[in-house]
Tab-separated table of C-alpha atoms and ligand atoms in Angstrom:
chain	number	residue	atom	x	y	z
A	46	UNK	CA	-4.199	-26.958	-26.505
A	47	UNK	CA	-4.567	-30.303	-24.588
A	48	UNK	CA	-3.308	-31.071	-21.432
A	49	UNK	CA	-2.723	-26.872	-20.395
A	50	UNK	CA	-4.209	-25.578	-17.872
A	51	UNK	CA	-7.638	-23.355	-18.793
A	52	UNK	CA	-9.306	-20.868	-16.569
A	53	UNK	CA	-12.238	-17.907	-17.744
A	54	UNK	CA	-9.877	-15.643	-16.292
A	55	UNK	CA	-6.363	-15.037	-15.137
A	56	UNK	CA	-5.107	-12.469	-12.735
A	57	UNK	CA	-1.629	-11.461	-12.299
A	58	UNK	CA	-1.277	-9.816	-8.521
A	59	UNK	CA	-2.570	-10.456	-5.037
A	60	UNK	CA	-2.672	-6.483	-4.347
A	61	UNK	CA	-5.920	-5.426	-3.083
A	62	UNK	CA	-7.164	-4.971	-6.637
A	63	UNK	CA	-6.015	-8.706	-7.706
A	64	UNK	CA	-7.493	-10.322	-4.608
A	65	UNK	CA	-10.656	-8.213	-5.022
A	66	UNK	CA	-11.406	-9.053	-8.537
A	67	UNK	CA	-11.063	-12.605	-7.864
A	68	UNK	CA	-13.637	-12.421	-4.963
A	69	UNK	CA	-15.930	-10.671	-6.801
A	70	UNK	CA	-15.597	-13.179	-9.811
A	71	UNK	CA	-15.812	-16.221	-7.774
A	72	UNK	CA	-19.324	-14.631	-5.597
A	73	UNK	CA	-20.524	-14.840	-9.364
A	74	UNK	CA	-19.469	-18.304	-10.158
A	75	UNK	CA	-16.806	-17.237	-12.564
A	76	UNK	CA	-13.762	-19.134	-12.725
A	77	UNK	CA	-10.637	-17.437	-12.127
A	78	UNK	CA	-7.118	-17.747	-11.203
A	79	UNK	CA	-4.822	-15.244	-9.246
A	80	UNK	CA	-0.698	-15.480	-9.402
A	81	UNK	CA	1.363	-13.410	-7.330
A	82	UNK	CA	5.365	-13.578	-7.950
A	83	UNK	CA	6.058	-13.441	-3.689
A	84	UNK	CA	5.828	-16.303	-1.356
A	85	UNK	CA	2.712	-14.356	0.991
A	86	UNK	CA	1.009	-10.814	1.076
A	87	UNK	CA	2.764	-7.563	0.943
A	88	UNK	CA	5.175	-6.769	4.075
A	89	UNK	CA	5.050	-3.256	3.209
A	90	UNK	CA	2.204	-1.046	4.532
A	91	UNK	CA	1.971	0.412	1.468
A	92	UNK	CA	-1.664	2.203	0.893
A	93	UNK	CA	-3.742	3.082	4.063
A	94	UNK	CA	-5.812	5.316	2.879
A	95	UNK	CA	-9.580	3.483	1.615
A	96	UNK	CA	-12.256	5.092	-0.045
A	97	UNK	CA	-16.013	5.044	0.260
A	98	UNK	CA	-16.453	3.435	-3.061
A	99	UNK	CA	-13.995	0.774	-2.111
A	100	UNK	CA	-15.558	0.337	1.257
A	101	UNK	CA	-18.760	-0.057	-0.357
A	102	UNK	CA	-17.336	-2.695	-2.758
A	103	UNK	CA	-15.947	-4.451	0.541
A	104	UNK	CA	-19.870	-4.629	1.763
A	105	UNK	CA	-20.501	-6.589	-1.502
A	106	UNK	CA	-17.996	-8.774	-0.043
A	107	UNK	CA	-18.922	-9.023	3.024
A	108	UNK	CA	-15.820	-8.136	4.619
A	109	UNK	CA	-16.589	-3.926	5.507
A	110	UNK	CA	-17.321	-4.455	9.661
A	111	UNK	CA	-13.892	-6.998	9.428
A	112	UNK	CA	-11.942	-3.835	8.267
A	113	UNK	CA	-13.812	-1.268	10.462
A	114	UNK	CA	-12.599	-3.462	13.261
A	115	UNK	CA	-9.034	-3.218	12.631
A	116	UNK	CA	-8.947	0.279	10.976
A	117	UNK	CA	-7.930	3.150	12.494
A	118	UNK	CA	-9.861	4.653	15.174
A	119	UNK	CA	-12.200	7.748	13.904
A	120	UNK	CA	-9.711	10.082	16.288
A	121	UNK	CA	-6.685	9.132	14.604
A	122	UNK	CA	-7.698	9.106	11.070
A	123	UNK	CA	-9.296	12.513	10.330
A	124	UNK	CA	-6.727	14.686	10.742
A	125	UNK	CA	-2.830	15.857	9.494
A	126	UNK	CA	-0.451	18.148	10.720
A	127	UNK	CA	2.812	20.140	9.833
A	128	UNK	CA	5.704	20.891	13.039
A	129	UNK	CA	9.168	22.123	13.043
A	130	UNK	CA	9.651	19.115	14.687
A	131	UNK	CA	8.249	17.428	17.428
A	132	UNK	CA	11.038	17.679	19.905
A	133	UNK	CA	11.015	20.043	22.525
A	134	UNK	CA	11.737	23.363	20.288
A	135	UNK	CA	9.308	21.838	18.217
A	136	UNK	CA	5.618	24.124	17.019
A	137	UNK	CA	3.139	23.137	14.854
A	138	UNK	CA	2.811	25.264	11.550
A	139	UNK	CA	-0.215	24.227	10.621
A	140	UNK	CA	-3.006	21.740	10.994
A	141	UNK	CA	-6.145	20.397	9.592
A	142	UNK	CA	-8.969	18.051	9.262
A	143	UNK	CA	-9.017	15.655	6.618
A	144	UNK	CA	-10.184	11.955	5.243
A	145	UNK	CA	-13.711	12.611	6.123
A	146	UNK	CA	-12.825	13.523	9.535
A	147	UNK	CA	-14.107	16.997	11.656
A	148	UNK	CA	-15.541	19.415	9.509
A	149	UNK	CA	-15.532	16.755	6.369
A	150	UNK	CA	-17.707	14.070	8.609
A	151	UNK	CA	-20.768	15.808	7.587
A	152	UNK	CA	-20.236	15.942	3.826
A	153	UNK	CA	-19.091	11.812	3.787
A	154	UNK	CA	-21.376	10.556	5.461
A	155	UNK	CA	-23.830	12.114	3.003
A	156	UNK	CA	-22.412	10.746	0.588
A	157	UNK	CA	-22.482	7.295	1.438
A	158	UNK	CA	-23.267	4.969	4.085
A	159	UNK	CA	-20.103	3.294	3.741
A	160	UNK	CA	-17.003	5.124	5.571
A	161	UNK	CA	-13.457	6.251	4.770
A	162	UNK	CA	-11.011	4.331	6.732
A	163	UNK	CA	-7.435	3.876	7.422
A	164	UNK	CA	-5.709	0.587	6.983
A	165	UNK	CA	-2.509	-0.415	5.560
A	166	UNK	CA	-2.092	-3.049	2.905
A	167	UNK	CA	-0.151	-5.220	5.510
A	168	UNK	CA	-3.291	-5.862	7.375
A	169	UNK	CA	-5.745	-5.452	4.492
A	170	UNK	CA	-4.687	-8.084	2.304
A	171	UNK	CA	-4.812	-11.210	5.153
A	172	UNK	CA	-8.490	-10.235	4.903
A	173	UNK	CA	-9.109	-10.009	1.331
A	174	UNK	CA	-6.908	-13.613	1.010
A	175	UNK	CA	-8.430	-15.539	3.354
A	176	UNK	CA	-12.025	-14.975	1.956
A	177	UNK	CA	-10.179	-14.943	-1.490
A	178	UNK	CA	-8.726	-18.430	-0.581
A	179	UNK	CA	-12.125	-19.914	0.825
A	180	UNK	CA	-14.016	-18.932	-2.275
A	181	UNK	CA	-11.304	-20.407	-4.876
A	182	UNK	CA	-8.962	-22.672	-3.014
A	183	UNK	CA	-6.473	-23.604	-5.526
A	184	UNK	CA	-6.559	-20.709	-7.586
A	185	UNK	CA	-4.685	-18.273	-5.637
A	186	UNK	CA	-1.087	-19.089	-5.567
A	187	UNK	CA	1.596	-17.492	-4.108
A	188	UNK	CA	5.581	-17.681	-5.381
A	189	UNK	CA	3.979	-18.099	-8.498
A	190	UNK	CA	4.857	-15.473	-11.155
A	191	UNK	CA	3.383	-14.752	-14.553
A	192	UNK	CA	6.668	-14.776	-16.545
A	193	UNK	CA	5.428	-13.970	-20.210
A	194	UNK	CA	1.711	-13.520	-21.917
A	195	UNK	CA	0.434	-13.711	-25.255
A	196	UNK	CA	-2.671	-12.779	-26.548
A	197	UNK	CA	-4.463	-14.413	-29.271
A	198	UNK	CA	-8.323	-13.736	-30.782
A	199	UNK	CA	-9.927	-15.357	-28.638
A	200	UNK	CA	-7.848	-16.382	-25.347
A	201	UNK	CA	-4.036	-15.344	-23.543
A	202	UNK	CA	-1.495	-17.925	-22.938
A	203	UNK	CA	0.293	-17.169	-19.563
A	204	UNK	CA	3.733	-18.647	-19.056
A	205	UNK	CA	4.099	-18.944	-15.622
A	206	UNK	CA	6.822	-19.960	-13.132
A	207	UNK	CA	6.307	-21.983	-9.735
A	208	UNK	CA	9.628	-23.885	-8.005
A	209	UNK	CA	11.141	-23.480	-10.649
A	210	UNK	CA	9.443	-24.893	-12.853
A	211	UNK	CA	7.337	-23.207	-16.302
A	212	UNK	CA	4.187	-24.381	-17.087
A	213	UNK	CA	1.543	-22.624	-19.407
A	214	UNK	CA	-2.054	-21.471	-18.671
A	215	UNK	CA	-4.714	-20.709	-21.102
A	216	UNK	CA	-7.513	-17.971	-19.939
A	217	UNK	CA	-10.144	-16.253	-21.978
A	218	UNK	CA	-8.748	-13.682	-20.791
A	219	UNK	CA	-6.115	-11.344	-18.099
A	220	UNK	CA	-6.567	-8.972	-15.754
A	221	UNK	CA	-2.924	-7.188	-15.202
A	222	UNK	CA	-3.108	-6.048	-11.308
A	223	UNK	CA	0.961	-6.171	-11.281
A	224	UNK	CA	0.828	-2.594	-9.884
A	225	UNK	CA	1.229	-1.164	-13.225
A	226	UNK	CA	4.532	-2.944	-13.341
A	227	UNK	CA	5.182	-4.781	-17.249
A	228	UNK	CA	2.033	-6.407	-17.814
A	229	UNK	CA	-0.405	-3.409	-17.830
A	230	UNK	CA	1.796	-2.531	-20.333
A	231	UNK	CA	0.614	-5.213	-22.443
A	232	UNK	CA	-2.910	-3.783	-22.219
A	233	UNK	CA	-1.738	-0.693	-24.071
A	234	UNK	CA	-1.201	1.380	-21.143
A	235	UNK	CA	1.755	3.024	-20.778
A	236	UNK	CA	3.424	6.164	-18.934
A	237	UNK	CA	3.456	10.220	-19.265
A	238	UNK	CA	5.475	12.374	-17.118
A	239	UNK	CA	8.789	13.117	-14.749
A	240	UNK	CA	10.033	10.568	-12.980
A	241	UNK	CA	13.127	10.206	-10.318
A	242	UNK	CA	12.430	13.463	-9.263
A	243	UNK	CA	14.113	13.005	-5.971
A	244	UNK	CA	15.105	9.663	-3.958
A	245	UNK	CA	13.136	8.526	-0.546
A	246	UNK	CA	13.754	6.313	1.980
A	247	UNK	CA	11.025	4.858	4.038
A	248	UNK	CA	10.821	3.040	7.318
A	249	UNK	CA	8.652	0.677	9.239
A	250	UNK	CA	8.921	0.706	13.110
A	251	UNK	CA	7.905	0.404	16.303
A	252	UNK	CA	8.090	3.492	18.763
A	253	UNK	CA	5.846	4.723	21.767
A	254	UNK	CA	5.778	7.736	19.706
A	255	UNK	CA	1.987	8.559	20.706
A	256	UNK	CA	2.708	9.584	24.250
A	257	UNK	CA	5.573	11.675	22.683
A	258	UNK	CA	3.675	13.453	20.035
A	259	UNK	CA	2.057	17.116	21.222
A	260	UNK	CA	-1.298	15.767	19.311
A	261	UNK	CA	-1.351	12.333	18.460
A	262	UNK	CA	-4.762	12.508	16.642
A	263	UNK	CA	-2.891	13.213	13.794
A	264	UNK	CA	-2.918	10.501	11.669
A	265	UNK	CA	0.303	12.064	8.933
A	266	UNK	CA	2.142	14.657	10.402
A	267	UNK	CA	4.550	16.345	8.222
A	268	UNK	CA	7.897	17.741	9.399
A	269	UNK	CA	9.624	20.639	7.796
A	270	UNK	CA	13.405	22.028	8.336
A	271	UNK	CA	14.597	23.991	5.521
A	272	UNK	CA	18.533	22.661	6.915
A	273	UNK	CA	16.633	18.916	5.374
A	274	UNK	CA	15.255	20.049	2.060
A	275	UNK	CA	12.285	21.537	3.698
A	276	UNK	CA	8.648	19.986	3.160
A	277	UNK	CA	8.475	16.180	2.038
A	278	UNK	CA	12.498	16.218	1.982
A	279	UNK	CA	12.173	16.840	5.657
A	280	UNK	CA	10.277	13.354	6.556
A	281	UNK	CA	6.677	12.505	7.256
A	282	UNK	CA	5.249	10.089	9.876
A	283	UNK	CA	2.371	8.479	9.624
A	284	UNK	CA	0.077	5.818	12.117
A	285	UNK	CA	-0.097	1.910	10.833
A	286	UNK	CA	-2.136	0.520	13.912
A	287	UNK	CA	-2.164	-2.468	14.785
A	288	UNK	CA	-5.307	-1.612	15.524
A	289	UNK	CA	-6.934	-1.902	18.365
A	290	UNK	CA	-3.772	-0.647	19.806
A	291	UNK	CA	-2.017	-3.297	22.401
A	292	UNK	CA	0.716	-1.567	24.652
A	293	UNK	CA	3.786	-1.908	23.213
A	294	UNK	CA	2.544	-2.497	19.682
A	295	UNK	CA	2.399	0.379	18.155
A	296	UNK	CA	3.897	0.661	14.707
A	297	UNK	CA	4.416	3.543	12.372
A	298	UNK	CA	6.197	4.718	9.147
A	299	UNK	CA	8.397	7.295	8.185
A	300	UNK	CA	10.027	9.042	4.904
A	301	UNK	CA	12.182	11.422	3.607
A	302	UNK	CA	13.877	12.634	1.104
A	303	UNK	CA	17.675	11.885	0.811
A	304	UNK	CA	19.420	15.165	0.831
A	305	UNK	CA	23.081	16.230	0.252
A	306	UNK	CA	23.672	15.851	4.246
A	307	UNK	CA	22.415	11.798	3.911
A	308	UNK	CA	24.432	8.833	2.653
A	309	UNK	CA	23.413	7.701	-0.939
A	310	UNK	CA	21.980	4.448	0.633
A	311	UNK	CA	21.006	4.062	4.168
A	312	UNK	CA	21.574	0.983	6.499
A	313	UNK	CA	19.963	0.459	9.402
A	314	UNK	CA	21.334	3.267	11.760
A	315	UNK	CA	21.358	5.957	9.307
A	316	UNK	CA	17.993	5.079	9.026
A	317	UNK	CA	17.375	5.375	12.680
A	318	UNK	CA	19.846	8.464	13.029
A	319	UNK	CA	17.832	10.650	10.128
A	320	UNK	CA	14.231	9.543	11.875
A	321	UNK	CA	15.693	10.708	15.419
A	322	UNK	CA	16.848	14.414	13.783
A	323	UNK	CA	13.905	15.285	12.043
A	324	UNK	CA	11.293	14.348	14.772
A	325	UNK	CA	14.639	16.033	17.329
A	326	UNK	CA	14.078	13.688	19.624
A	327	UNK	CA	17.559	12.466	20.224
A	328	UNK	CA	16.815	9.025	22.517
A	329	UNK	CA	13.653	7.903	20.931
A	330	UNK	CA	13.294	4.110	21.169
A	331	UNK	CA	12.938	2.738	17.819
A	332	UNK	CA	12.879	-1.146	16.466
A	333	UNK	CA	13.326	-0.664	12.643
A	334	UNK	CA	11.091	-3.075	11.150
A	335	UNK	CA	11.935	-2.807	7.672
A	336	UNK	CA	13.204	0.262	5.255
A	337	UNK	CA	13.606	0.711	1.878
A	338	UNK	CA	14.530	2.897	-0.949
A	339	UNK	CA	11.895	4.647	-3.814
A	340	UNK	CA	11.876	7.413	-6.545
A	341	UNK	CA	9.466	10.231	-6.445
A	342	UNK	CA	7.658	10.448	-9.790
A	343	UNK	CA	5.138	12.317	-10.950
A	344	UNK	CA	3.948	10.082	-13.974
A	345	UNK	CA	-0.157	8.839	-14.808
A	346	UNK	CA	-1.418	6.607	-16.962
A	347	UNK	CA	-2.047	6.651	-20.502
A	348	UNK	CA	-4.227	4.766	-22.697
A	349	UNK	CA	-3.269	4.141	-26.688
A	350	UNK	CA	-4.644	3.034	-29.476
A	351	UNK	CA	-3.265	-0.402	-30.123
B	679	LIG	C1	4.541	4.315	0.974
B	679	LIG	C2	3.303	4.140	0.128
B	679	LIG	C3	2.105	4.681	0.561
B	679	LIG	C4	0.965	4.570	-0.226
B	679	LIG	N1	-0.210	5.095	0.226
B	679	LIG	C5	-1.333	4.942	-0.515
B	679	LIG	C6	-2.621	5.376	-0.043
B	679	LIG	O1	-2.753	5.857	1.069
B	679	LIG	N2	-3.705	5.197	-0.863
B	679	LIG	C7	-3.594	4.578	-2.090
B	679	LIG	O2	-4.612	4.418	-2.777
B	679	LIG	N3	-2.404	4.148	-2.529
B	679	LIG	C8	-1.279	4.302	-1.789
B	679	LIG	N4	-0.102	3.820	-2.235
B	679	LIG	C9	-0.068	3.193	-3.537
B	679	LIG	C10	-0.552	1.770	-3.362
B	679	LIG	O3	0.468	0.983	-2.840
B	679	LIG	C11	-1.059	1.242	-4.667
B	679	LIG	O4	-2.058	2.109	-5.129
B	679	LIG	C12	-1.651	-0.130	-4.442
B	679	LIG	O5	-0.702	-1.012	-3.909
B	679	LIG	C13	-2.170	-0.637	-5.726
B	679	LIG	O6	-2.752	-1.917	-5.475
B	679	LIG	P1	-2.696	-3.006	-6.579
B	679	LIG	O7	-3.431	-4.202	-6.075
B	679	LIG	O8	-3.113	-2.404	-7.882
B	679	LIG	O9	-1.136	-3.313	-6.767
B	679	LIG	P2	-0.040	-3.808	-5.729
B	679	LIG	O10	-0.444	-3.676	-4.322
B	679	LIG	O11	1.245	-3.180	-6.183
B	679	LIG	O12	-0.003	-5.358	-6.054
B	679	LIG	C14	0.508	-5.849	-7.267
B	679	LIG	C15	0.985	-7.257	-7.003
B	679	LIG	O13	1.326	-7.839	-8.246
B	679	LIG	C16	2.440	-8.673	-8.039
B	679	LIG	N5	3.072	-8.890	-9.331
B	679	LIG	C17	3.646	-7.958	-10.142
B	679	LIG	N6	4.109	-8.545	-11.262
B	679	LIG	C18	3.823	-9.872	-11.144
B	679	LIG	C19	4.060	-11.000	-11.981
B	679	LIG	N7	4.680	-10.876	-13.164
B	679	LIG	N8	3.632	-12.225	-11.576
B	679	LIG	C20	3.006	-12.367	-10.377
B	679	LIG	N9	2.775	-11.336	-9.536
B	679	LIG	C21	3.167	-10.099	-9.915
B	679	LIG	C22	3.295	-7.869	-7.060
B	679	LIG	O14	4.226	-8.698	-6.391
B	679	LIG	C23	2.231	-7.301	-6.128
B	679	LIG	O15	2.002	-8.118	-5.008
B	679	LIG	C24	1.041	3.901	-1.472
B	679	LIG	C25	2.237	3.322	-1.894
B	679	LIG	C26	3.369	3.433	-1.103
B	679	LIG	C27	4.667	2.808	-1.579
């Protein structure tokens, strides 16, 4: 195969498991390559919640006190509640500790020395690119998708796109960190269980929603009206930092379920209107930073025998 391309190993997706990998591989001298299809890291908070063991991992890396720094602070993220609604009719039903937080602490920190934190893949993966980029600088390329893959004995043979243009890559071999999306597939992994159980809509925005909330130290709080599907259908609201928190910046997210009483597809001030009734808070100030549509499924991973 003369004149392609050849790395040890390719990985398809700059998600925190894609950009991890190829850190790890490169503080071991191993050559590596990382595509991802868009133009920059994820605009969507996506996951928040991080693990010990991950945390741990991020030590290896040298990048744990970074993410301490911007995580959440340890009296936001140890805690979730359920209201009504947070207006002023509004009660809690229940809440509780959580995520390592009040009577958990104990029990994590036994467990490791690394902590559970709270930071959403929006501010996560800046981190885990720039130290990705320093340690490999022209193997992690962005608006670059993997477009097909074969595997032979011995190596895979990438077909990948960039401007437009295909060109091939040989590796010895893949690691799929698409998000389970087609290319895990070709690792024989495939799907079992229900899926479009019910439709979401989720929202990124800013709000001064903390000096409105009757306890803030919630990091999700759940809201439940059984006139808006009741439970998840209802909406949830969760904290996305930035962190430290500037005046003025504070950002959040919220979902819900679309019910019969919604529009099929939100725009942008049905998305405002439905946030505004469940919290029943009629005039809260909201810039709508993004919003999109998802599926509920309940669906894992399994492995077969190819
Ligand atoms: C609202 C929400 C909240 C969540 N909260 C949590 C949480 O608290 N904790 C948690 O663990 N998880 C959470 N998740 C799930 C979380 O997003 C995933 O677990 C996480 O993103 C997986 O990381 P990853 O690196 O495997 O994949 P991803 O972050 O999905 O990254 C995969 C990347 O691969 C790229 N890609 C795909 N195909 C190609 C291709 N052919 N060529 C090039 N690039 C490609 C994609 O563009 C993407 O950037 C949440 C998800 C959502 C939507």
């Amino acid at each position: 195969m003369a004149g392609i391309e050849q790395h040890d190993i390719a990985i398809i997706g700059d998600g925190p498991v894609g950009l991890t990998c190829s850190i790890l591989l490169s503080l071991r001298g191993i050559d590596n390559v990382v595509f991802e299809r868009y133009p920059d890291t994820s605009i969507h908070p996506k996951a928040c919640g991080i693990n010990q063991r991950t945390t741990e991992i991020f030590r290896i890396i040298g990048i744990e006190d970074e993410v301490y720094e911007h995580c959440a602070p340890p009296e936001i993220a140890g805690r979730t509640a359920c209201y009504t609604s947070l207006g002023a009719e509004g009660r809690e039903i229940v809440s509780r500790d959580a995520w390592g937080g009040g009577i958990y602490a104990e029990e994590y920190e036994r467990l490791s020395s690394s902590r559970y934190c709270i930071l959403p893949q929006i501010r996560l993966e800046p981190i885990l690119r720039r130290i990705a980029v320093a340690l490999n600088l022209d193997g992690v390329r962005y608006a670059t998708e993997v477009r097909d893959l074969e595997q032979f004995e011995d190596h895979v043979k990438l077909t990948v796109r960039s401007r437009d243009e295909d060109y091939s890559v040989k590796a010895r071999s893949f690691i799929a960190a698409d998000g389970g999306r087609p290319f895990t597939t070709k690792l024989g992994v495939s799907w079992l269980g229900e899926r479009n159980i019910f439709d979401m809509v989720f929202a990124q925005f800013r709000s001064p929603l903390r000096s409105l909330h009757p306890d803030p130290r919630n990091f999700i709080t759940w809201s439940t009206n059984p006139k808006m599907g009741g439970s998840t259908k209802t909406g949830y609201l969760y904290q996305i930092g930035p962190w430290p928190l500037q005046p003025g910046e504070e950002e959040w997210v919220f979902a819900c379920g679309v019910t019969e009483h919604d529009p099929e597809r939100f725009d942008q001030q049905t998305m405002i209107d439905r946030l505004r009734r469940t919290l029943n808070i009629a005039d809260l100030p909201v810039e709508l930073r993004s919003f999109s549509h998802w599926n509920v499924n309940a669906i894992s991973r399994i492995i077969s025998r190819r």
